[in-house]
Coordinates of C-alpha atoms (C1' of nucleotides) in Angstrom, one line a residue:
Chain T
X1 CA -46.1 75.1 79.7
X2 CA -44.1 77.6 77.8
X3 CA -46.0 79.5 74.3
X4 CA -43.7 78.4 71.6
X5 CA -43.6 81.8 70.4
X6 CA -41.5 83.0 73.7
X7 CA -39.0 80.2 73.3
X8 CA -39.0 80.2 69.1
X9 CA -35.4 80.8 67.9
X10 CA -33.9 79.3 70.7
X11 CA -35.0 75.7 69.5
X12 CA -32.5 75.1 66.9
X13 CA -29.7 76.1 70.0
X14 CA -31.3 73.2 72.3
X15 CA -30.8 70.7 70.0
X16 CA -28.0 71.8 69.0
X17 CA -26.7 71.4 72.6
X18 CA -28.2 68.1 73.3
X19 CA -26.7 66.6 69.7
X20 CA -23.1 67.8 70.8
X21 CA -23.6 65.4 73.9
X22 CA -23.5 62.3 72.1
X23 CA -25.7 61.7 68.6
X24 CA -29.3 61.4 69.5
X25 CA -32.3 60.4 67.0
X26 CA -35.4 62.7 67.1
X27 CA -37.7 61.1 69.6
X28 CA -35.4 60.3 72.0
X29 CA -34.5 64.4 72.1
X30 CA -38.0 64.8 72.1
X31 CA -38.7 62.6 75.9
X32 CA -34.8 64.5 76.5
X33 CA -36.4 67.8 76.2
X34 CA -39.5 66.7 78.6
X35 CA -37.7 65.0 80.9
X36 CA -35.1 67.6 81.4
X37 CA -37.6 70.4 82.0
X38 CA -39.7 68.5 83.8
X39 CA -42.7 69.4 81.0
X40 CA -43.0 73.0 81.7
X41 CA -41.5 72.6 77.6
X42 CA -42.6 70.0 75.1
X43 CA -41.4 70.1 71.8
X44 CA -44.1 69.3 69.1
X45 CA -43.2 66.3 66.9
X46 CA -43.5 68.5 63.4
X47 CA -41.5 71.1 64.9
X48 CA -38.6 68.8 66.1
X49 CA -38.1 67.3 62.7
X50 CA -38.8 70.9 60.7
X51 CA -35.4 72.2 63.0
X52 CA -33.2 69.0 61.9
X53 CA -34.1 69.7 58.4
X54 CA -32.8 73.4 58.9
X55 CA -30.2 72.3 60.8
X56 CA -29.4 70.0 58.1
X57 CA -29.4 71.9 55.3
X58 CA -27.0 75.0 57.1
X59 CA -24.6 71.4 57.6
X60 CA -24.8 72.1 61.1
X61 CA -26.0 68.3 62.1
X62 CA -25.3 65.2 60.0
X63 CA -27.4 62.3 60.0
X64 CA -27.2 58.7 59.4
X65 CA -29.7 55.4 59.9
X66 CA -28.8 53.4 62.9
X67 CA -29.1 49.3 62.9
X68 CA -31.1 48.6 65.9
X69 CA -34.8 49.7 66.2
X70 CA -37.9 49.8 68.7
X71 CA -40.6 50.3 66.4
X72 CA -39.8 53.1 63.5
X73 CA -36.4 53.3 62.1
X74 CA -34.3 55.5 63.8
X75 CA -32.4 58.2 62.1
X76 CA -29.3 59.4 64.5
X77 CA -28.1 62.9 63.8
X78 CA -24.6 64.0 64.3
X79 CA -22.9 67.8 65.4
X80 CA -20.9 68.7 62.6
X81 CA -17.7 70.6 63.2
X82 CA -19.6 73.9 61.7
X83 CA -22.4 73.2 64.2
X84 CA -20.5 73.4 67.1
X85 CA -18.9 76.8 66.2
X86 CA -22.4 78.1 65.4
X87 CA -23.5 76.7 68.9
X88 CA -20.8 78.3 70.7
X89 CA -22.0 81.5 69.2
X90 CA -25.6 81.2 69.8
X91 CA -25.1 80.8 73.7
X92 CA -23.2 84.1 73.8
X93 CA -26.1 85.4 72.1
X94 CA -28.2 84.0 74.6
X95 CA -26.5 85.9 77.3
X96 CA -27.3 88.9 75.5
X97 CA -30.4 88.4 74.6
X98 CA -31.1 87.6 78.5
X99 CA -29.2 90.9 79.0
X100 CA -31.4 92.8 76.8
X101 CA -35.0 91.7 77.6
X102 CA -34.1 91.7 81.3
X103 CA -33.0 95.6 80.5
X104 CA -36.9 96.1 80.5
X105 CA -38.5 93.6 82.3
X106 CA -37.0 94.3 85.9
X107 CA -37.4 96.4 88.8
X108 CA -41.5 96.0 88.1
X109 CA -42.6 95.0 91.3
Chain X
X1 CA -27.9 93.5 66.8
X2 CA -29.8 90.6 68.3
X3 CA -31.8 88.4 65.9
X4 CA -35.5 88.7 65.6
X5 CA -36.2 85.8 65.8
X6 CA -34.7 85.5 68.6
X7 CA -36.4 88.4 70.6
X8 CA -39.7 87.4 69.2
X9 CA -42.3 86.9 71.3
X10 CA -41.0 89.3 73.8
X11 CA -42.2 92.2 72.1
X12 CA -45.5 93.1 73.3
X13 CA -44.5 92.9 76.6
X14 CA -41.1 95.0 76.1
X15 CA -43.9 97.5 74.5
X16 CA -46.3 97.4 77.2
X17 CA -43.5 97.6 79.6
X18 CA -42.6 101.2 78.4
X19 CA -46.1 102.5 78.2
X20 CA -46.6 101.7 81.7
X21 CA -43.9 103.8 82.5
X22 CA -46.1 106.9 80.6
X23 CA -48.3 107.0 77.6
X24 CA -46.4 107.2 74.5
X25 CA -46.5 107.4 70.7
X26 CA -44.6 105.1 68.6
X27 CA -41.4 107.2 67.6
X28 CA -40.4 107.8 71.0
X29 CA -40.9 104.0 71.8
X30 CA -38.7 103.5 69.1
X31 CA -36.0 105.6 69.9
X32 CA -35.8 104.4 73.6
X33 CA -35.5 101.2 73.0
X34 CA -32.3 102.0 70.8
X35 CA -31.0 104.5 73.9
X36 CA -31.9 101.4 76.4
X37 CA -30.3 98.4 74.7
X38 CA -27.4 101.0 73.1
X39 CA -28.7 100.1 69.5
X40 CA -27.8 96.4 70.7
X41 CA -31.6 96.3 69.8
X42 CA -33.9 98.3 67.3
X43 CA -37.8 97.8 66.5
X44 CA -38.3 97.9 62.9
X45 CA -40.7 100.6 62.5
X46 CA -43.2 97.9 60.9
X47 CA -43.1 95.7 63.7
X48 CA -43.7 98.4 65.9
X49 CA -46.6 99.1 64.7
X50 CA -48.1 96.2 64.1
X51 CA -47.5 95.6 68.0
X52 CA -49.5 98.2 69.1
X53 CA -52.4 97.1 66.4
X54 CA -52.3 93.9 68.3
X55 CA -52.2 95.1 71.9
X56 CA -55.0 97.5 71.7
X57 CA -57.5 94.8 69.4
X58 CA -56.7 92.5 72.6
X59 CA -57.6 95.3 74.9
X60 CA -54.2 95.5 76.3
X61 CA -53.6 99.4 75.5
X62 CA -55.9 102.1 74.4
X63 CA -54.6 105.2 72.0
X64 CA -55.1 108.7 71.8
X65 CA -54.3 111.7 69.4
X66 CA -52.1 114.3 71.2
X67 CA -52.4 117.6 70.3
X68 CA -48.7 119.1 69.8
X69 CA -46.2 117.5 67.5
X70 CA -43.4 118.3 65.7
X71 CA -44.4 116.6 62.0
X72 CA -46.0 113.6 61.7
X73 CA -49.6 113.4 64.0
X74 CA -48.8 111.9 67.1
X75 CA -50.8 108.7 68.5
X76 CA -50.3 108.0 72.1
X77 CA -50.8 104.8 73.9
X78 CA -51.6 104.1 77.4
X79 CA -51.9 100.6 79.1
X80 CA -55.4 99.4 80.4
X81 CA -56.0 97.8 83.6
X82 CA -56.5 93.8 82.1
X83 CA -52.7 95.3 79.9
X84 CA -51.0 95.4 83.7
X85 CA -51.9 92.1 84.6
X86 CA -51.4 90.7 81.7
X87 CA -47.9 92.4 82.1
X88 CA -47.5 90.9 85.5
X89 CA -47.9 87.6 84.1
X90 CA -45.4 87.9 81.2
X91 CA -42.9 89.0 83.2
X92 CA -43.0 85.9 85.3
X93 CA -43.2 83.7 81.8
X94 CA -40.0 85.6 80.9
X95 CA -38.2 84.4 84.5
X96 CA -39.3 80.7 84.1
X97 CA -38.3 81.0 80.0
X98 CA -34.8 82.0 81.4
X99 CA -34.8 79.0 83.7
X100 CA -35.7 76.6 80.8
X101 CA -33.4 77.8 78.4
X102 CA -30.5 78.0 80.7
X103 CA -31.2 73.9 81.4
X104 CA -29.9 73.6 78.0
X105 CA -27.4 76.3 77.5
X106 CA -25.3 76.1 81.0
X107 CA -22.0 74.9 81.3
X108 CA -20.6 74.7 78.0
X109 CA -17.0 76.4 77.6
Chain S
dT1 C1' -52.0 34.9 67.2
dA2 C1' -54.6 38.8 66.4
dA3 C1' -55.6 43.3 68.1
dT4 C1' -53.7 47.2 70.3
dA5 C1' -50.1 50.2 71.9
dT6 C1' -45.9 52.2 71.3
dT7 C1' -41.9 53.8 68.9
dA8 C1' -40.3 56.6 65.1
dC9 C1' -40.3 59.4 61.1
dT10 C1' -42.5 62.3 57.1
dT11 C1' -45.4 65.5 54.6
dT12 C1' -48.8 69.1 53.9
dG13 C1' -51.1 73.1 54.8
dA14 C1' -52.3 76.8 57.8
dC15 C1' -51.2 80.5 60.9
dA16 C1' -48.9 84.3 63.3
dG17 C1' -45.1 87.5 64.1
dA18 C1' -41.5 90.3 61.9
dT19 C1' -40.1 93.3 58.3
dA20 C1' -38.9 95.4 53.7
dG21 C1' -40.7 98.8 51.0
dA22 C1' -43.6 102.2 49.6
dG23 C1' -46.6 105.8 50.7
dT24 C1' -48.9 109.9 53.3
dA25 C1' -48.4 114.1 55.7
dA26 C1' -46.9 117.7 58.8
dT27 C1' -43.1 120.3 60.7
dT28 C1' -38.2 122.0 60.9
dT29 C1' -34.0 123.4 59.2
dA30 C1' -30.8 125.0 55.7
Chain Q
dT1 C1' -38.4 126.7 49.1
dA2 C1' -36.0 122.5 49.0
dA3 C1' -34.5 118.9 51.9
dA4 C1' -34.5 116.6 56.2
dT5 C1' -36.9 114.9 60.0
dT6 C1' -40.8 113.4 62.6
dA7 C1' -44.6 110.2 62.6
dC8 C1' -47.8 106.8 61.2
dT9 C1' -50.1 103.3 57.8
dC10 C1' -50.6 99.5 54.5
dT11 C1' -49.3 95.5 51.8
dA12 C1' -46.8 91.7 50.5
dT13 C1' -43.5 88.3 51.8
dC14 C1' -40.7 85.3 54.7
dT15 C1' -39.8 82.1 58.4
dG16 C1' -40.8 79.2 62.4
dT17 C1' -44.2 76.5 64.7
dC18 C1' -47.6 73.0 64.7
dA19 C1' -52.1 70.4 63.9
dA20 C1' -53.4 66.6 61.4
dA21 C1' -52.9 62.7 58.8
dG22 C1' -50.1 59.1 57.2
dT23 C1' -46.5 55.2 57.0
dA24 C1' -44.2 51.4 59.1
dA25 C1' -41.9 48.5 62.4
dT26 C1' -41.7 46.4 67.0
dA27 C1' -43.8 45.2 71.7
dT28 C1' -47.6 44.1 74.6
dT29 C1' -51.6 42.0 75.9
dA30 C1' -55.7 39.4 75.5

DNA sequence: TAATATTACTTTGACAGATAGAGTAATTTA
DNA sequence: TAAATTACTCTATCTGTCAAAGTAATATTA
């Protein structure tokens, strides 16, 4: 399992991403995110909502109730034309970043 | 200039990375980082500092007055023996990080 | 059908890392 | 000798993460 601190910063860019596939509601990102990386990352509940509430408010994701239910209401969120710029732009700062760090952490062996 | 927040996390063991190359004092850490990552990346001279308070309290690196300067007092830093291993051990959280992030951020354009 | 599990979201408070800003002090350079 | 540079320290603040506790609806199981 990943520390949060190593992957913090790079959450908001992950749901970003997974948003821009087709409108998700939060749990359903939140098995997404375990599934996909086979739970080497789980994201906490608090966390998850605390980024779509920043995401939110920069009017990066939308959100809206939807009509059929499993138990709690769910509460779909939606890429906004901003949001996917802004994504676009964090991934090429991902490749950097990977650049950077990589800058120091090879050759060690 | 890559975001903190971003880099976060992966600055005690970019720090401990350069002292195990030699011992060195804060200033000169600073200023090789900027050569290294061609001012793509600067430590704030806080953050620095508050690196190496955290590294040595968890035993990681040891410091040591040298005796010539050239203005301020110079305090150098060498990595311990449990600071290599636990060097070892980010560097491989740093490759799987990569793996797990790239789940999300791949194939985009 | 009542109890329990699961789905789904929200709020609060605490904590840790990063950093601006201000300060101290010695040495170098102009 | 004044200004610039080198070098470190401390404090207060901000932001992101998350534990914990709560609300509420649906599904399961006994």
């Amino acid at each position: 399992m990943i520390r949060s601190d190593i992957i913090r910063g790079h959450l908001d860019s992950i749901i970003l991403r997974l948003i821009l596939e087709k409108d998700q509601y939060g749990y359903e990102i939140s098995k997404q995110i375990s599934l996909k990386t086979k739970d080497r990352f789980q994201i906490k509940e608090a966390t998850l909502y605390a980024v779509f509430q920043r995401l939110e408010k920069k009017e990066l994701i939308e959100s809206y109730f939807g009509n059929i239910s499993h138990g709690g209401k769910r509460k779909y969120y939606t890429i906004t034309t901003f949001g996917k710029a802004y994504l676009k732009e964090t991934v090429k700062e991902w490749q950097e970043t990977k650049e950077i760090i990589d800058l120091f952490m090879e050759g060690l062996d």
